PDB file of C-alpha atoms in Angstrom:
ATOM      1  CA  UNK A   1     -50.572 -12.639 -70.496  1.00  0.00           C
ATOM      2  CA  UNK A   2     -49.938 -11.929 -74.236  1.00  0.00           C
ATOM      3  CA  UNK A   3     -50.203  -8.858 -75.884  1.00  0.00           C
ATOM      4  CA  UNK A   4     -49.484  -7.720 -79.736  1.00  0.00           C
ATOM      5  CA  UNK A   5     -48.188  -4.406 -79.070  1.00  0.00           C
ATOM      6  CA  UNK A   6     -44.789  -3.546 -79.643  1.00  0.00           C
ATOM      7  CA  UNK A   7     -44.269  -1.025 -76.883  1.00  0.00           C
ATOM      8  CA  UNK A   8     -46.081  -2.057 -73.771  1.00  0.00           C
ATOM      9  CA  UNK A   9     -45.711  -0.475 -70.025  1.00  0.00           C
ATOM     10  CA  UNK A  10     -47.284  -2.988 -67.655  1.00  0.00           C
ATOM     11  CA  UNK A  11     -50.165  -2.656 -65.235  1.00  0.00           C
ATOM     12  CA  UNK A  12     -49.848  -2.812 -61.632  1.00  0.00           C
ATOM     13  CA  UNK A  13     -49.208  -6.511 -60.493  1.00  0.00           C
ATOM     14  CA  UNK A  14     -50.446  -8.239 -57.153  1.00  0.00           C
ATOM     15  CA  UNK A  15     -48.485  -9.558 -54.228  1.00  0.00           C
ATOM     16  CA  UNK A  16     -45.544  -7.770 -52.419  1.00  0.00           C
ATOM     17  CA  UNK A  17     -44.171  -6.649 -55.338  1.00  0.00           C
ATOM     18  CA  UNK A  18     -47.320  -4.234 -56.089  1.00  0.00           C
ATOM     19  CA  UNK A  19     -46.287  -1.928 -53.516  1.00  0.00           C
ATOM     20  CA  UNK A  20     -42.868  -1.405 -55.321  1.00  0.00           C
ATOM     21  CA  UNK A  21     -42.264   1.661 -58.015  1.00  0.00           C
ATOM     22  CA  UNK A  22     -38.787  -0.556 -58.971  1.00  0.00           C
ATOM     23  CA  UNK A  23     -38.814  -1.626 -62.404  1.00  0.00           C
ATOM     24  CA  UNK A  24     -35.805  -3.804 -63.772  1.00  0.00           C
ATOM     25  CA  UNK A  25     -34.547  -3.743 -67.415  1.00  0.00           C
ATOM     26  CA  UNK A  26     -31.929  -6.304 -68.595  1.00  0.00           C
ATOM     27  CA  UNK A  27     -29.924  -4.439 -70.925  1.00  0.00           C
ATOM     28  CA  UNK A  28     -28.354  -6.780 -73.663  1.00  0.00           C
ATOM     29  CA  UNK A  29     -31.219  -8.432 -75.894  1.00  0.00           C
ATOM     30  CA  UNK A  30     -33.865  -5.788 -73.996  1.00  0.00           C
ATOM     31  CA  UNK A  31     -32.391  -2.109 -75.107  1.00  0.00           C
ATOM     32  CA  UNK A  32     -29.429  -3.335 -77.003  1.00  0.00           C
ATOM     33  CA  UNK A  33     -29.698  -5.429 -80.082  1.00  0.00           C
ATOM     34  CA  UNK A  34     -26.627  -8.119 -79.590  1.00  0.00           C
ATOM     35  CA  UNK A  35     -24.043  -8.482 -76.506  1.00  0.00           C
ATOM     36  CA  UNK A  36     -22.645  -5.149 -76.282  1.00  0.00           C
ATOM     37  CA  UNK A  37     -19.307  -6.177 -74.413  1.00  0.00           C
ATOM     38  CA  UNK A  38     -18.517  -9.027 -76.623  1.00  0.00           C
ATOM     39  CA  UNK A  39     -18.771  -6.401 -79.448  1.00  0.00           C
ATOM     40  CA  UNK A  40     -15.871  -4.486 -77.249  1.00  0.00           C
ATOM     41  CA  UNK A  41     -13.685  -7.711 -76.787  1.00  0.00           C
ATOM     42  CA  UNK A  42     -14.028  -8.441 -80.823  1.00  0.00           C
ATOM     43  CA  UNK A  43     -13.150  -4.797 -81.544  1.00  0.00           C
ATOM     44  CA  UNK A  44     -10.129  -5.503 -79.209  1.00  0.00           C
ATOM     45  CA  UNK A  45      -9.242  -8.447 -81.470  1.00  0.00           C
ATOM     46  CA  UNK A  46      -9.002  -6.238 -84.345  1.00  0.00           C
ATOM     47  CA  UNK A  47      -5.735  -5.534 -82.914  1.00  0.00           C
ATOM     48  CA  UNK A  48      -2.586  -7.805 -84.391  1.00  0.00           C
ATOM     49  CA  UNK A  49      -1.104  -7.896 -81.321  1.00  0.00           C
ATOM     50  CA  UNK A  50      -4.132  -9.081 -79.754  1.00  0.00           C
ATOM     51  CA  UNK A  51      -4.494 -12.027 -82.230  1.00  0.00           C
ATOM     52  CA  UNK A  52      -0.809 -12.919 -81.659  1.00  0.00           C
ATOM     53  CA  UNK A  53      -1.513 -12.882 -78.003  1.00  0.00           C
ATOM     54  CA  UNK A  54      -4.576 -15.244 -78.421  1.00  0.00           C
ATOM     55  CA  UNK A  55      -2.628 -17.729 -80.309  1.00  0.00           C
ATOM     56  CA  UNK A  56       0.423 -17.920 -78.105  1.00  0.00           C
ATOM     57  CA  UNK A  57      -1.876 -18.676 -75.090  1.00  0.00           C
ATOM     58  CA  UNK A  58      -4.101 -21.234 -77.465  1.00  0.00           C
ATOM     59  CA  UNK A  59      -3.512 -24.295 -75.218  1.00  0.00           C
ATOM     60  CA  UNK A  60      -4.520 -22.031 -71.833  1.00  0.00           C
ATOM     61  CA  UNK A  61      -7.680 -21.091 -73.731  1.00  0.00           C
ATOM     62  CA  UNK A  62      -8.669 -24.440 -74.885  1.00  0.00           C
ATOM     63  CA  UNK A  63      -7.683 -26.460 -71.830  1.00  0.00           C
ATOM     64  CA  UNK A  64     -10.710 -23.928 -70.199  1.00  0.00           C
ATOM     65  CA  UNK A  65     -13.388 -24.656 -72.843  1.00  0.00           C
ATOM     66  CA  UNK A  66     -12.614 -28.402 -72.045  1.00  0.00           C
ATOM     67  CA  UNK A  67     -14.187 -27.700 -68.695  1.00  0.00           C
ATOM     68  CA  UNK A  68     -16.004 -24.980 -69.267  1.00  0.00           C
ATOM     69  CA  UNK A  69     -17.198 -22.646 -72.304  1.00  0.00           C
ATOM     70  CA  UNK A  70     -17.666 -19.631 -69.683  1.00  0.00           C
ATOM     71  CA  UNK A  71     -14.380 -20.132 -68.653  1.00  0.00           C
ATOM     72  CA  UNK A  72     -12.673 -20.133 -72.215  1.00  0.00           C
ATOM     73  CA  UNK A  73     -14.607 -16.896 -72.833  1.00  0.00           C
ATOM     74  CA  UNK A  74     -13.330 -15.623 -69.813  1.00  0.00           C
ATOM     75  CA  UNK A  75      -9.988 -16.218 -70.829  1.00  0.00           C
ATOM     76  CA  UNK A  76     -10.109 -14.524 -73.957  1.00  0.00           C
ATOM     77  CA  UNK A  77     -11.668 -11.300 -72.460  1.00  0.00           C
ATOM     78  CA  UNK A  78      -8.894 -11.648 -70.129  1.00  0.00           C
ATOM     79  CA  UNK A  79      -6.502 -11.557 -73.063  1.00  0.00           C
ATOM     80  CA  UNK A  80      -8.394  -9.019 -75.201  1.00  0.00           C
ATOM     81  CA  UNK A  81      -7.963  -6.468 -72.206  1.00  0.00           C
ATOM     82  CA  UNK A  82      -4.216  -7.178 -71.619  1.00  0.00           C
ATOM     83  CA  UNK A  83      -2.375  -3.968 -71.477  1.00  0.00           C
ATOM     84  CA  UNK A  84      -4.933  -2.083 -69.886  1.00  0.00           C
ATOM     85  CA  UNK A  85      -5.119  -0.532 -66.680  1.00  0.00           C
ATOM     86  CA  UNK A  86      -8.372   1.257 -65.104  1.00  0.00           C
ATOM     87  CA  UNK A  87      -7.394   4.575 -66.839  1.00  0.00           C
ATOM     88  CA  UNK A  88      -6.718   3.350 -70.368  1.00  0.00           C
ATOM     89  CA  UNK A  89      -9.728   0.703 -70.232  1.00  0.00           C
ATOM     90  CA  UNK A  90     -12.497   3.862 -69.130  1.00  0.00           C
ATOM     91  CA  UNK A  91     -10.830   5.479 -72.279  1.00  0.00           C
ATOM     92  CA  UNK A  92     -10.794   2.644 -74.581  1.00  0.00           C
ATOM     93  CA  UNK A  93     -14.199   1.177 -73.712  1.00  0.00           C
ATOM     94  CA  UNK A  94     -15.856   4.944 -73.431  1.00  0.00           C
ATOM     95  CA  UNK A  95     -14.310   5.516 -77.389  1.00  0.00           C
ATOM     96  CA  UNK A  96     -15.989   2.413 -78.148  1.00  0.00           C
ATOM     97  CA  UNK A  97     -19.711   2.965 -76.677  1.00  0.00           C
ATOM     98  CA  UNK A  98     -19.362   6.766 -78.473  1.00  0.00           C
ATOM     99  CA  UNK A  99     -19.065   4.854 -82.072  1.00  0.00           C
ATOM    100  CA  UNK A 100     -21.378   2.373 -81.192  1.00  0.00           C
ATOM    101  CA  UNK A 101     -24.241   4.390 -80.120  1.00  0.00           C
ATOM    102  CA  UNK A 102     -23.949   5.951 -83.903  1.00  0.00           C
ATOM    103  CA  UNK A 103     -24.562   2.579 -85.522  1.00  0.00           C
ATOM    104  CA  UNK A 104     -28.314   2.397 -86.812  1.00  0.00           C
ATOM    105  CA  UNK A 105     -30.516  -0.309 -85.381  1.00  0.00           C
ATOM    106  CA  UNK A 106     -28.410  -0.834 -82.899  1.00  0.00           C
ATOM    107  CA  UNK A 107     -31.023  -0.208 -79.969  1.00  0.00           C
ATOM    108  CA  UNK A 108     -34.587  -1.091 -79.510  1.00  0.00           C
ATOM    109  CA  UNK A 109     -36.451   2.008 -80.028  1.00  0.00           C
ATOM    110  CA  UNK A 110     -39.565   0.554 -78.453  1.00  0.00           C
ATOM    111  CA  UNK A 111     -37.514  -0.795 -75.335  1.00  0.00           C
ATOM    112  CA  UNK A 112     -36.191   2.643 -74.903  1.00  0.00           C
ATOM    113  CA  UNK A 113     -39.831   4.286 -75.176  1.00  0.00           C
ATOM    114  CA  UNK A 114     -41.161   1.728 -72.628  1.00  0.00           C
ATOM    115  CA  UNK A 115     -38.140   2.796 -70.384  1.00  0.00           C
ATOM    116  CA  UNK A 116     -38.658   6.289 -70.978  1.00  0.00           C
ATOM    117  CA  UNK A 117     -42.545   5.805 -69.979  1.00  0.00           C
ATOM    118  CA  UNK A 118     -41.814   4.224 -66.912  1.00  0.00           C
ATOM    119  CA  UNK A 119     -39.530   7.376 -66.088  1.00  0.00           C
ATOM    120  CA  UNK A 120     -42.337   9.511 -67.035  1.00  0.00           C
ATOM    121  CA  UNK A 121     -44.613   7.523 -64.592  1.00  0.00           C
ATOM    122  CA  UNK A 122     -42.491   8.235 -61.669  1.00  0.00           C
ATOM    123  CA  UNK A 123     -41.296   5.030 -61.657  1.00  0.00           C
ATOM    124  CA  UNK A 124     -37.509   3.753 -60.239  1.00  0.00           C
ATOM    125  CA  UNK A 125     -36.038   2.127 -62.979  1.00  0.00           C
ATOM    126  CA  UNK A 126     -32.887   0.285 -62.480  1.00  0.00           C
ATOM    127  CA  UNK A 127     -30.604  -1.480 -65.278  1.00  0.00           C
ATOM    128  CA  UNK A 128     -29.530  -4.799 -64.413  1.00  0.00           C
ATOM    129  CA  UNK A 129     -27.252  -6.411 -66.653  1.00  0.00           C
ATOM    130  CA  UNK A 130     -24.555  -8.808 -67.352  1.00  0.00           C
ATOM    131  CA  UNK A 131     -23.100  -6.197 -69.248  1.00  0.00           C
ATOM    132  CA  UNK A 132     -19.957  -4.236 -67.960  1.00  0.00           C
ATOM    133  CA  UNK A 133     -20.953  -1.302 -65.920  1.00  0.00           C
ATOM    134  CA  UNK A 134     -18.288   1.523 -67.603  1.00  0.00           C
ATOM    135  CA  UNK A 135     -19.698   0.527 -70.932  1.00  0.00           C
ATOM    136  CA  UNK A 136     -23.529   0.358 -70.164  1.00  0.00           C
ATOM    137  CA  UNK A 137     -23.117   3.442 -68.517  1.00  0.00           C
ATOM    138  CA  UNK A 138     -21.515   5.575 -71.227  1.00  0.00           C
ATOM    139  CA  UNK A 139     -23.729   3.698 -73.690  1.00  0.00           C
ATOM    140  CA  UNK A 140     -26.815   5.233 -71.558  1.00  0.00           C
ATOM    141  CA  UNK A 141     -25.271   8.514 -71.010  1.00  0.00           C
ATOM    142  CA  UNK A 142     -25.005   8.968 -74.684  1.00  0.00           C
ATOM    143  CA  UNK A 143     -28.724   7.972 -75.351  1.00  0.00           C
ATOM    144  CA  UNK A 144     -29.667  10.848 -72.650  1.00  0.00           C
ATOM    145  CA  UNK A 145     -30.493   8.588 -69.951  1.00  0.00           C
ATOM    146  CA  UNK A 146     -27.495   9.347 -67.514  1.00  0.00           C
ATOM    147  CA  UNK A 147     -29.059   9.075 -64.145  1.00  0.00           C
ATOM    148  CA  UNK A 148     -30.390   5.544 -64.314  1.00  0.00           C
ATOM    149  CA  UNK A 149     -29.353   3.526 -61.079  1.00  0.00           C
ATOM    150  CA  UNK A 150     -27.480   0.443 -63.099  1.00  0.00           C
ATOM    151  CA  UNK A 151     -26.143  -2.933 -61.375  1.00  0.00           C
ATOM    152  CA  UNK A 152     -24.135  -4.913 -63.688  1.00  0.00           C
ATOM    153  CA  UNK A 153     -20.572  -6.822 -64.379  1.00  0.00           C
ATOM    154  CA  UNK A 154     -17.264  -5.142 -63.009  1.00  0.00           C
ATOM    155  CA  UNK A 155     -13.872  -5.437 -64.075  1.00  0.00           C
ATOM    156  CA  UNK A 156     -10.614  -5.001 -61.582  1.00  0.00           C
ATOM    157  CA  UNK A 157      -7.190  -4.037 -62.227  1.00  0.00           C
ATOM    158  CA  UNK A 158      -4.617  -7.147 -62.366  1.00  0.00           C
ATOM    159  CA  UNK A 159      -0.906  -7.920 -62.700  1.00  0.00           C
ATOM    160  CA  UNK A 160      -1.279  -7.980 -66.521  1.00  0.00           C
ATOM    161  CA  UNK A 161      -4.844  -5.894 -67.276  1.00  0.00           C
ATOM    162  CA  UNK A 162      -8.301  -5.675 -66.639  1.00  0.00           C
ATOM    163  CA  UNK A 163      -9.703  -8.700 -65.020  1.00  0.00           C
ATOM    164  CA  UNK A 164     -13.703  -9.845 -64.601  1.00  0.00           C
ATOM    165  CA  UNK A 165     -14.394  -9.003 -60.938  1.00  0.00           C
ATOM    166  CA  UNK A 166     -18.159  -9.580 -60.582  1.00  0.00           C
ATOM    167  CA  UNK A 167     -20.301 -11.181 -63.622  1.00  0.00           C
ATOM    168  CA  UNK A 168     -24.086 -10.225 -63.018  1.00  0.00           C
ATOM    169  CA  UNK A 169     -25.772 -12.839 -64.397  1.00  0.00           C
ATOM    170  CA  UNK A 170     -28.773 -15.200 -63.040  1.00  0.00           C
ATOM    171  CA  UNK A 171     -29.086 -15.526 -59.425  1.00  0.00           C
ATOM    172  CA  UNK A 172     -26.583 -12.992 -58.565  1.00  0.00           C
ATOM    173  CA  UNK A 173     -28.736 -10.221 -60.064  1.00  0.00           C
ATOM    174  CA  UNK A 174     -30.945 -10.888 -57.339  1.00  0.00           C
ATOM    175  CA  UNK A 175     -27.986 -11.076 -54.775  1.00  0.00           C
ATOM    176  CA  UNK A 176     -26.451  -7.672 -55.964  1.00  0.00           C
ATOM    177  CA  UNK A 177     -29.952  -6.032 -56.026  1.00  0.00           C
ATOM    178  CA  UNK A 178     -30.328  -6.952 -52.199  1.00  0.00           C
ATOM    179  CA  UNK A 179     -27.020  -5.614 -51.426  1.00  0.00           C
ATOM    180  CA  UNK A 180     -28.159  -2.186 -52.712  1.00  0.00           C
ATOM    181  CA  UNK A 181     -31.567  -2.664 -50.692  1.00  0.00           C
ATOM    182  CA  UNK A 182     -33.791  -3.484 -53.603  1.00  0.00           C
ATOM    183  CA  UNK A 183     -35.696  -6.571 -52.121  1.00  0.00           C
ATOM    184  CA  UNK A 184     -38.956  -6.547 -54.812  1.00  0.00           C
ATOM    185  CA  UNK A 185     -39.868  -4.934 -58.035  1.00  0.00           C
ATOM    186  CA  UNK A 186     -43.205  -4.497 -59.734  1.00  0.00           C
ATOM    187  CA  UNK A 187     -41.552  -5.409 -63.108  1.00  0.00           C
ATOM    188  CA  UNK A 188     -38.804  -6.958 -64.633  1.00  0.00           C
ATOM    189  CA  UNK A 189     -37.878  -7.093 -68.620  1.00  0.00           C
ATOM    190  CA  UNK A 190     -35.719  -9.935 -70.173  1.00  0.00           C
ATOM    191  CA  UNK A 191     -34.955 -11.864 -73.258  1.00  0.00           C
ATOM    192  CA  UNK A 192     -33.171 -14.501 -71.182  1.00  0.00           C
ATOM    193  CA  UNK A 193     -33.870 -17.915 -69.010  1.00  0.00           C
ATOM    194  CA  UNK A 194     -30.999 -17.185 -66.923  1.00  0.00           C
ATOM    195  CA  UNK A 195     -32.804 -14.232 -65.322  1.00  0.00           C
ATOM    196  CA  UNK A 196     -35.357 -16.923 -63.944  1.00  0.00           C
ATOM    197  CA  UNK A 197     -34.375 -15.738 -60.508  1.00  0.00           C
ATOM    198  CA  UNK A 198     -34.981 -12.124 -61.225  1.00  0.00           C
ATOM    199  CA  UNK A 199     -38.392 -12.898 -62.739  1.00  0.00           C
ATOM    200  CA  UNK A 200     -39.393 -14.990 -59.781  1.00  0.00           C
ATOM    201  CA  UNK A 201     -39.687 -12.061 -57.459  1.00  0.00           C
ATOM    202  CA  UNK A 202     -41.528  -9.577 -60.293  1.00  0.00           C
ATOM    203  CA  UNK A 203     -45.044  -8.498 -59.661  1.00  0.00           C
ATOM    204  CA  UNK A 204     -44.986  -9.000 -63.644  1.00  0.00           C
ATOM    205  CA  UNK A 205     -42.350 -10.790 -65.810  1.00  0.00           C
ATOM    206  CA  UNK A 206     -41.782  -9.783 -69.092  1.00  0.00           C
ATOM    207  CA  UNK A 207     -40.232 -11.435 -71.900  1.00  0.00           C
ATOM    208  CA  UNK A 208     -38.618  -9.439 -74.637  1.00  0.00           C
ATOM    209  CA  UNK A 209     -38.890 -10.617 -78.255  1.00  0.00           C
ATOM    210  CA  UNK A 210     -39.053 -14.324 -76.370  1.00  0.00           C
ATOM    211  CA  UNK A 211     -39.550 -17.207 -78.936  1.00  0.00           C
ATOM    212  CA  UNK A 212     -42.630 -19.556 -78.434  1.00  0.00           C
ATOM    213  CA  UNK A 213     -40.274 -22.423 -76.590  1.00  0.00           C
ATOM    214  CA  UNK A 214     -38.626 -20.003 -74.603  1.00  0.00           C
ATOM    215  CA  UNK A 215     -41.913 -18.138 -72.769  1.00  0.00           C
ATOM    216  CA  UNK A 216     -43.366 -21.746 -72.428  1.00  0.00           C
ATOM    217  CA  UNK A 217     -40.063 -22.918 -70.545  1.00  0.00           C
ATOM    218  CA  UNK A 218     -40.547 -19.588 -68.357  1.00  0.00           C
ATOM    219  CA  UNK A 219     -43.986 -19.944 -67.714  1.00  0.00           C
ATOM    220  CA  UNK A 220     -43.443 -23.650 -66.636  1.00  0.00           C
ATOM    221  CA  UNK A 221     -40.868 -22.357 -64.364  1.00  0.00           C
ATOM    222  CA  UNK A 222     -42.726 -19.673 -62.775  1.00  0.00           C
ATOM    223  CA  UNK A 223     -45.920 -21.410 -62.603  1.00  0.00           C
ATOM    224  CA  UNK A 224     -47.797 -18.269 -64.069  1.00  0.00           C
ATOM    225  CA  UNK A 225     -48.092 -16.996 -67.355  1.00  0.00           C
ATOM    226  CA  UNK A 226     -45.435 -14.069 -68.783  1.00  0.00           C
ATOM    227  CA  UNK A 227     -46.249 -10.743 -70.619  1.00  0.00           C
ATOM    228  CA  UNK A 228     -44.617 -11.177 -74.224  1.00  0.00           C
ATOM    229  CA  UNK A 229     -43.627  -7.940 -76.383  1.00  0.00           C
ATOM    230  CA  UNK A 230     -42.154  -7.986 -79.841  1.00  0.00           C
ATOM    231  CA  UNK A 231     -39.821  -4.994 -79.725  1.00  0.00           C
ATOM    232  CA  UNK A 232     -37.884  -3.435 -82.483  1.00  0.00           C
TER     233      UNK A 232
END
């Protein structure tokens, strides 16, 4: 289904998911314009200390990049988090979130309206995101949405600082939802092909600001039409 409306609350779809009041929202690219955690890591590299650390460890993360871009990105993330324990990380990320939430046009207004409409309708809204949990929790709290259920990526304390513990992307989103007892959902909003496992189990799959190429690719993979929305 294609809609020209910028704000869309899907109708109840058929199948097992139609019995569920659960609605899933991705965060980055759906509610937030950009990648919130990447912005935090870039902010950390504003420090001369972390620039020096990145330069000193360049052979390591360049080697990681030979095998996988994701490995290189994780290495650079760990360098940016060097020296931060759990309490220090929470303080740093919450201070950053408090600044970020005040930036103009950083969030999709239409997405937040749609989310609040689902809440008003009595739906059980869950944020399912690759963004780090503390950061996304603080951002949503600052937007007046402190009670939302969140399934997100997580860090853990390491020898030299916080490290990636769970990267909540792709199939892992569905696995982590299942671990919380969530087996079906009526609607899923995303902007990414990586969320195909989440879309496959949705009564209605919604692509936010998807290009025609992406929409066709997702529809071929699903074997059914998706709802397309343009949010600003």
